PDB file of C-alpha atoms and ligand atoms in Angstrom:
ATOM      1  CA  UNK A  13      71.768  93.729  55.575  1.00 45.00           C
ATOM      2  CA  UNK A  14      71.779  90.648  53.435  1.00 44.00           C
ATOM      3  CA  UNK A  15      71.043  92.407  50.137  1.00 44.00           C
ATOM      4  CA  UNK A  16      74.811  92.411  49.723  1.00 43.00           C
ATOM      5  CA  UNK A  17      75.285  89.366  47.524  1.00 47.00           C
ATOM      6  CA  UNK A  18      76.260  86.454  49.793  1.00 48.00           C
ATOM      7  CA  UNK A  19      78.999  85.106  47.532  1.00 52.00           C
ATOM      8  CA  UNK A  20      80.906  88.367  47.892  1.00 65.00           C
ATOM      9  CA  UNK A  21      81.168  88.102  51.670  1.00 82.00           C
ATOM     10  CA  UNK A  22      83.773  85.836  53.180  1.00 90.00           C
ATOM     11  CA  UNK A  23      82.959  83.755  56.273  1.00 93.00           C
ATOM     12  CA  UNK A  24      84.687  86.215  58.618  1.00 94.00           C
ATOM     13  CA  UNK A  25      82.927  89.227  57.115  1.00 94.00           C
ATOM     14  CA  UNK A  26      79.586  87.404  57.511  1.00 95.00           C
ATOM     15  CA  UNK A  27      80.501  86.773  61.163  1.00 97.00           C
ATOM     16  CA  UNK A  28      81.065  90.540  61.576  1.00 97.00           C
ATOM     17  CA  UNK A  29      77.668  91.268  59.979  1.00 94.00           C
ATOM     18  CA  UNK A  30      75.999  88.752  62.284  1.00 96.00           C
ATOM     19  CA  UNK A  31      77.734  90.420  65.243  1.00 98.00           C
ATOM     20  CA  UNK A  32      76.354  93.826  64.175  1.00 97.00           C
ATOM     21  CA  UNK A  33      72.811  92.480  63.773  1.00 95.00           C
ATOM     22  CA  UNK A  34      72.742  90.558  67.078  1.00 97.00           C
ATOM     23  CA  UNK A  35      74.373  93.222  69.271  1.00 98.00           C
ATOM     24  CA  UNK A  36      72.397  96.143  67.787  1.00 98.00           C
ATOM     25  CA  UNK A  37      69.122  94.178  68.106  1.00 97.00           C
ATOM     26  CA  UNK A  38      69.927  93.529  71.782  1.00 98.00           C
ATOM     27  CA  UNK A  39      70.682  97.250  72.192  1.00 98.00           C
ATOM     28  CA  UNK A  40      67.291  98.206  70.727  1.00 97.00           C
ATOM     29  CA  UNK A  41      65.421  95.825  73.052  1.00 97.00           C
ATOM     30  CA  UNK A  42      67.465  96.647  76.180  1.00 98.00           C
ATOM     31  CA  UNK A  43      67.105 100.403  75.392  1.00 97.00           C
ATOM     32  CA  UNK A  44      63.313 100.069  75.100  1.00 96.00           C
ATOM     33  CA  UNK A  45      63.196  98.023  78.339  1.00 97.00           C
ATOM     34  CA  UNK A  46      65.231 100.730  80.150  1.00 97.00           C
ATOM     35  CA  UNK A  47      62.826 103.350  78.834  1.00 95.00           C
ATOM     36  CA  UNK A  48      60.011 101.310  80.408  1.00 96.00           C
ATOM     37  CA  UNK A  49      61.783 101.455  83.760  1.00 96.00           C
ATOM     38  CA  UNK A  50      64.045  98.350  83.772  1.00 96.00           C
ATOM     39  CA  UNK A  51      67.153 100.354  84.643  1.00 95.00           C
ATOM     40  CA  UNK A  52      68.845  97.214  86.053  1.00 97.00           C
ATOM     41  CA  UNK A  53      69.635  96.461  82.386  1.00 97.00           C
ATOM     42  CA  UNK A  54      72.011  99.449  82.139  1.00 97.00           C
ATOM     43  CA  UNK A  55      75.176  97.393  82.854  1.00 98.00           C
ATOM     44  CA  UNK A  56      74.191  94.881  80.138  1.00 98.00           C
ATOM     45  CA  UNK A  57      73.300  97.763  77.788  1.00 98.00           C
ATOM     46  CA  UNK A  58      76.766  99.285  78.203  1.00 98.00           C
ATOM     47  CA  UNK A  59      78.615  95.947  77.823  1.00 98.00           C
ATOM     48  CA  UNK A  60      76.624  94.897  74.749  1.00 98.00           C
ATOM     49  CA  UNK A  61      77.014  98.497  73.483  1.00 98.00           C
ATOM     50  CA  UNK A  62      80.798  98.142  73.571  1.00 98.00           C
ATOM     51  CA  UNK A  63      80.527  94.866  71.621  1.00 98.00           C
ATOM     52  CA  UNK A  64      78.200  96.606  69.112  1.00 98.00           C
ATOM     53  CA  UNK A  65      80.745  99.442  68.757  1.00 98.00           C
ATOM     54  CA  UNK A  66      83.502  96.900  67.993  1.00 98.00           C
ATOM     55  CA  UNK A  67      81.422  95.009  65.380  1.00 98.00           C
ATOM     56  CA  UNK A  68      80.295  98.270  63.733  1.00 98.00           C
ATOM     57  CA  UNK A  69      83.920  99.459  63.549  1.00 98.00           C
ATOM     58  CA  UNK A  70      84.942  96.115  61.968  1.00 98.00           C
ATOM     59  CA  UNK A  71      82.015  96.374  59.493  1.00 97.00           C
ATOM     60  CA  UNK A  72      83.152  99.877  58.416  1.00 98.00           C
ATOM     61  CA  UNK A  73      86.748  98.602  58.071  1.00 97.00           C
ATOM     62  CA  UNK A  74      85.482  95.740  55.860  1.00 96.00           C
ATOM     63  CA  UNK A  75      83.292  98.118  53.803  1.00 95.00           C
ATOM     64  CA  UNK A  76      86.069 100.630  53.201  1.00 96.00           C
ATOM     65  CA  UNK A  77      89.173  98.431  53.314  1.00 95.00           C
ATOM     66  CA  UNK A  78      88.351  95.485  51.023  1.00 94.00           C
ATOM     67  CA  UNK A  79      87.349  95.281  47.365  1.00 91.00           C
ATOM     68  CA  UNK A  80      84.059  93.369  47.931  1.00 92.00           C
ATOM     69  CA  UNK A  81      83.367  95.725  50.834  1.00 93.00           C
ATOM     70  CA  UNK A  82      83.721  98.800  48.616  1.00 91.00           C
ATOM     71  CA  UNK A  83      81.349  97.216  46.068  1.00 87.00           C
ATOM     72  CA  UNK A  84      78.846  96.584  48.884  1.00 87.00           C
ATOM     73  CA  UNK A  85      79.282 100.211  50.023  1.00 88.00           C
ATOM     74  CA  UNK A  86      78.005 101.372  46.616  1.00 83.00           C
ATOM     75  CA  UNK A  87      74.853  99.250  47.095  1.00 80.00           C
ATOM     76  CA  UNK A  88      74.304 100.441  50.669  1.00 84.00           C
ATOM     77  CA  UNK A  89      74.783 104.127  49.854  1.00 83.00           C
ATOM     78  CA  UNK A  90      73.617 104.762  46.284  1.00 76.00           C
ATOM     79  CA  UNK A  91      73.309 108.310  44.903  1.00 75.00           C
ATOM     80  CA  UNK A  92      70.182 110.215  45.948  1.00 70.00           C
ATOM     81  CA  UNK A  93      68.580 109.724  42.487  1.00 73.00           C
ATOM     82  CA  UNK A  94      69.249 105.969  42.484  1.00 72.00           C
ATOM     83  CA  UNK A  95      67.935 105.795  46.054  1.00 69.00           C
ATOM     84  CA  UNK A  96      64.557 107.356  45.163  1.00 72.00           C
ATOM     85  CA  UNK A  97      64.204 105.267  41.988  1.00 76.00           C
ATOM     86  CA  UNK A  98      64.926 102.046  43.922  1.00 73.00           C
ATOM     87  CA  UNK A  99      62.494 103.046  46.702  1.00 73.00           C
ATOM     88  CA  UNK A 100      59.820 103.812  44.057  1.00 78.00           C
ATOM     89  CA  UNK A 101      60.373 100.422  42.369  1.00 77.00           C
ATOM     90  CA  UNK A 102      60.163  98.612  45.697  1.00 74.00           C
ATOM     91  CA  UNK A 103      56.903 100.377  46.729  1.00 77.00           C
ATOM     92  CA  UNK A 104      55.350  99.709  43.300  1.00 78.00           C
ATOM     93  CA  UNK A 105      56.273  96.004  43.448  1.00 76.00           C
ATOM     94  CA  UNK A 106      54.855  95.680  46.979  1.00 74.00           C
ATOM     95  CA  UNK A 107      51.534  97.285  45.933  1.00 75.00           C
ATOM     96  CA  UNK A 108      51.356  95.173  42.760  1.00 75.00           C
ATOM     97  CA  UNK A 109      52.187  92.128  44.890  1.00 71.00           C
ATOM     98  CA  UNK A 110      55.243  91.317  42.796  1.00 68.00           C
ATOM     99  CA  UNK A 111      58.387  89.753  44.268  1.00 62.00           C
ATOM    100  CA  UNK A 112      60.827  92.371  45.611  1.00 64.00           C
ATOM    101  CA  UNK A 113      64.561  92.095  46.337  1.00 59.00           C
ATOM    102  CA  UNK A 114      65.251  89.982  49.434  1.00 46.00           C
ATOM    103  CA  UNK A 115      66.142  92.881  51.688  1.00 53.00           C
ATOM    104  CA  UNK A 116      66.104  96.525  50.884  1.00 68.00           C
ATOM    105  CA  UNK A 117      69.603  97.970  50.596  1.00 68.00           C
ATOM    106  CA  UNK A 118      68.352 101.503  51.250  1.00 72.00           C
ATOM    107  CA  UNK A 119      67.001 100.496  54.650  1.00 82.00           C
ATOM    108  CA  UNK A 120      70.218  98.571  55.313  1.00 86.00           C
ATOM    109  CA  UNK A 121      72.481 101.579  54.604  1.00 89.00           C
ATOM    110  CA  UNK A 122      70.325 103.852  56.771  1.00 90.00           C
ATOM    111  CA  UNK A 123      70.331 101.213  59.534  1.00 93.00           C
ATOM    112  CA  UNK A 124      74.139 101.021  59.588  1.00 95.00           C
ATOM    113  CA  UNK A 125      74.512 104.803  59.570  1.00 96.00           C
ATOM    114  CA  UNK A 126      71.976 105.414  62.352  1.00 97.00           C
ATOM    115  CA  UNK A 127      73.349 102.504  64.417  1.00 98.00           C
ATOM    116  CA  UNK A 128      76.830 104.072  64.114  1.00 98.00           C
ATOM    117  CA  UNK A 129      75.551 107.444  65.352  1.00 98.00           C
ATOM    118  CA  UNK A 130      73.534 105.841  68.189  1.00 98.00           C
ATOM    119  CA  UNK A 131      76.610 103.896  69.315  1.00 98.00           C
ATOM    120  CA  UNK A 132      78.828 107.016  69.204  1.00 98.00           C
ATOM    121  CA  UNK A 133      76.332 108.973  71.334  1.00 97.00           C
ATOM    122  CA  UNK A 134      76.011 105.970  73.669  1.00 97.00           C
ATOM    123  CA  UNK A 135      79.790 105.889  74.185  1.00 97.00           C
ATOM    124  CA  UNK A 136      79.767 109.630  74.967  1.00 97.00           C
ATOM    125  CA  UNK A 137      76.883 109.087  77.417  1.00 96.00           C
ATOM    126  CA  UNK A 138      78.577 106.217  79.209  1.00 96.00           C
ATOM    127  CA  UNK A 139      82.207 107.291  79.301  1.00 96.00           C
ATOM    128  CA  UNK A 140      82.400 111.089  79.292  1.00 95.00           C
ATOM    129  CA  UNK A 141      81.208 113.969  81.457  1.00 92.00           C
ATOM    130  CA  UNK A 142      79.378 115.508  78.476  1.00 91.00           C
ATOM    131  CA  UNK A 143      75.819 114.395  79.475  1.00 89.00           C
ATOM    132  CA  UNK A 144      75.951 116.675  82.538  1.00 86.00           C
ATOM    133  CA  UNK A 145      76.686 119.689  80.280  1.00 90.00           C
ATOM    134  CA  UNK A 146      74.546 118.594  77.295  1.00 91.00           C
ATOM    135  CA  UNK A 147      71.307 116.950  78.493  1.00 88.00           C
ATOM    136  CA  UNK A 148      70.179 116.783  74.846  1.00 94.00           C
ATOM    137  CA  UNK A 149      72.726 113.980  74.319  1.00 95.00           C
ATOM    138  CA  UNK A 150      70.391 111.425  75.920  1.00 95.00           C
ATOM    139  CA  UNK A 151      67.407 112.827  73.961  1.00 96.00           C
ATOM    140  CA  UNK A 152      69.431 112.428  70.723  1.00 96.00           C
ATOM    141  CA  UNK A 153      70.453 108.879  71.688  1.00 97.00           C
ATOM    142  CA  UNK A 154      66.801 107.993  72.374  1.00 97.00           C
ATOM    143  CA  UNK A 155      65.611 109.556  69.086  1.00 97.00           C
ATOM    144  CA  UNK A 156      68.203 107.591  67.078  1.00 97.00           C
ATOM    145  CA  UNK A 157      67.183 104.408  68.928  1.00 97.00           C
ATOM    146  CA  UNK A 158      63.538 105.077  67.948  1.00 97.00           C
ATOM    147  CA  UNK A 159      64.503 105.491  64.281  1.00 97.00           C
ATOM    148  CA  UNK A 160      66.568 102.328  64.469  1.00 96.00           C
ATOM    149  CA  UNK A 161      63.640 100.360  65.937  1.00 97.00           C
ATOM    150  CA  UNK A 162      61.428 101.628  63.086  1.00 95.00           C
ATOM    151  CA  UNK A 163      63.996 100.584  60.439  1.00 94.00           C
ATOM    152  CA  UNK A 164      64.353  97.192  62.175  1.00 93.00           C
ATOM    153  CA  UNK A 165      60.584  96.623  61.822  1.00 93.00           C
ATOM    154  CA  UNK A 166      60.520  97.822  58.162  1.00 88.00           C
ATOM    155  CA  UNK A 167      63.485  95.523  57.446  1.00 85.00           C
ATOM    156  CA  UNK A 168      61.649  92.564  59.005  1.00 87.00           C
ATOM    157  CA  UNK A 169      58.432  93.279  57.056  1.00 86.00           C
ATOM    158  CA  UNK A 170      60.347  93.581  53.755  1.00 81.00           C
ATOM    159  CA  UNK A 171      62.126  90.291  54.456  1.00 78.00           C
ATOM    160  CA  UNK A 172      58.794  88.580  55.207  1.00 83.00           C
ATOM    161  CA  UNK A 173      57.239  90.041  52.051  1.00 79.00           C
ATOM    162  CA  UNK A 174      60.177  88.794  49.945  1.00 76.00           C
ATOM    163  CA  UNK A 175      60.095  85.324  51.549  1.00 78.00           C
ATOM    164  CA  UNK A 176      56.318  84.976  51.026  1.00 80.00           C
ATOM    165  CA  UNK A 177      56.729  86.129  47.415  1.00 74.00           C
ATOM    166  CA  UNK A 178      59.427  83.516  46.798  1.00 75.00           C
ATOM    167  CA  UNK A 179      57.227  80.786  48.340  1.00 79.00           C
ATOM    168  CA  UNK A 180      54.247  81.741  46.188  1.00 76.00           C
ATOM    169  CA  UNK A 181      56.469  81.742  43.061  1.00 74.00           C
ATOM    170  CA  UNK A 182      57.884  78.292  43.984  1.00 78.00           C
ATOM    171  CA  UNK A 183      54.319  76.913  44.403  1.00 79.00           C
ATOM    172  CA  UNK A 184      53.346  78.165  40.944  1.00 74.00           C
ATOM    173  CA  UNK A 185      56.276  76.260  39.336  1.00 69.00           C
TER     174      UNK A 185
HETATM  175  C1  LIG B  30      72.452 100.917  68.419  1.00 68.33           C
HETATM  176  C2  LIG B  30      72.805 100.992  69.630  1.00 68.33           C
HETATM  177  C3  LIG B  30      71.996 101.546  70.788  1.00 68.33           C
HETATM  178  C4  LIG B  30      70.638 101.675  70.985  1.00 68.33           C
HETATM  179  C5  LIG B  30      69.522 101.275  70.026  1.00 68.33           C
HETATM  180  C6  LIG B  30      70.451 102.231  72.308  1.00 68.33           C
HETATM  181  C7  LIG B  30      69.229 102.528  72.881  1.00 68.33           C
HETATM  182  C8  LIG B  30      69.074 103.263  74.041  1.00 68.33           C
HETATM  183  C9  LIG B  30      67.821 103.780  74.549  1.00 68.33           C
HETATM  184  C10 LIG B  30      66.450 103.582  73.892  1.00 68.33           C
HETATM  185  C11 LIG B  30      68.088 104.446  75.696  1.00 68.33           C
HETATM  186  C12 LIG B  30      67.082 105.221  76.564  1.00 68.33           C
HETATM  187  C13 LIG B  30      66.643 104.432  77.742  1.00 68.33           C
HETATM  188  C14 LIG B  30      65.766 105.327  78.620  1.00 68.33           C
HETATM  189  O1  LIG B  30      64.833 105.936  78.071  1.00 68.33           O
HETATM  190  O2  LIG B  30      66.010 105.386  79.808  1.00 68.33           O
HETATM  191  C15 LIG B  30      69.509 104.339  75.938  1.00 68.33           C
HETATM  192  C16 LIG B  30      70.164 104.897  77.017  1.00 68.33           C
HETATM  193  C17 LIG B  30      71.504 104.749  77.264  1.00 68.33           C
HETATM  194  N1  LIG B  30      72.409 104.092  76.496  1.00 68.33           N
HETATM  195 FE1  LIG B  30      72.036 103.263  74.695  1.00 68.33          FE
HETATM  196  N2  LIG B  30      71.682 102.434  72.873  1.00 68.33           N
HETATM  197  C18 LIG B  30      72.653 102.021  71.978  1.00 68.33           C
HETATM  198  C19 LIG B  30      74.021 102.042  72.158  1.00 68.33           C
HETATM  199  C20 LIG B  30      74.648 102.384  73.328  1.00 68.33           C
HETATM  200  C21 LIG B  30      76.072 102.271  73.581  1.00 68.33           C
HETATM  201  C22 LIG B  30      77.116 101.792  72.552  1.00 68.33           C
HETATM  202  C23 LIG B  30      76.286 102.676  74.856  1.00 68.33           C
HETATM  203  C24 LIG B  30      77.577 102.719  75.612  1.00 68.33           C
HETATM  204  C25 LIG B  30      78.494 101.796  75.555  1.00 68.33           C
HETATM  205  C26 LIG B  30      75.002 103.077  75.402  1.00 68.33           C
HETATM  206  C27 LIG B  30      74.812 103.583  76.656  1.00 68.33           C
HETATM  207  C28 LIG B  30      73.635 104.137  77.113  1.00 68.33           C
HETATM  208  C29 LIG B  30      73.514 104.877  78.359  1.00 68.33           C
HETATM  209  C30 LIG B  30      74.638 105.179  79.343  1.00 68.33           C
HETATM  210  C31 LIG B  30      72.182 105.269  78.440  1.00 68.33           C
HETATM  211  C32 LIG B  30      71.579 106.176  79.509  1.00 68.33           C
HETATM  212  C33 LIG B  30      70.778 105.489  80.511  1.00 68.33           C
HETATM  213  C34 LIG B  30      70.167 106.584  81.404  1.00 68.33           C
HETATM  214  O3  LIG B  30      70.931 107.214  82.112  1.00 68.33           O
HETATM  215  O4  LIG B  30      68.955 106.789  81.301  1.00 68.33           O
HETATM  216  N3  LIG B  30      74.032 102.884  74.450  1.00 68.33           N
HETATM  217  N4  LIG B  30      70.073 103.618  74.919  1.00 68.33           N
END
């Protein structure tokens, strides 16, 4: 989520962002491991999930409750037209092997939104009696986790592409 200009984020808001990234990444990996049968990770998954829920709540409070946060919100959730134009530009630059923005804000906004939904479903799964009545809750939680893992990989590839582009440009100078 670092396409938000660094100078606009204070140290504490960067710490919140780091908390979101670390705890959600651990949730993705522990969720996948549970899916592969390592159910002994469930206690860790729930504890780290509660930490992820706290960091995500703080991130939303920063995004909606501070002036730099509201500016960042506009970058994370642009209008649909802006979103498609930016995605088109990014794809074109990747295919033409031109440098692209460090990290794609569209992916970052989607990541935050889907992580929020996955965490909300996770809390319902862990702390309410709803899963017994709505078995689709776990299926929804798993589907959101799959999307999140995909966005995580796209995010990583875009970051690598941007870093390699910057290195090649620095060598040419
Ligand atoms: C972004 C955050 C999250 C991701 C990516 C994630 C991922 C997953 C995945 C992939 C599974 C399925 C594992 C399986 O197939 O058995 C799962 C299950 C589960 N998750 Fe999460 N999760 C997240 C957040 C949370 C939170 C916040 C909680 C609660 C505090 C939570 C509680 C649970 C529970 C109770 C299960 C059910 C385990 C079972 O009965 O099979 N998750 N999660």
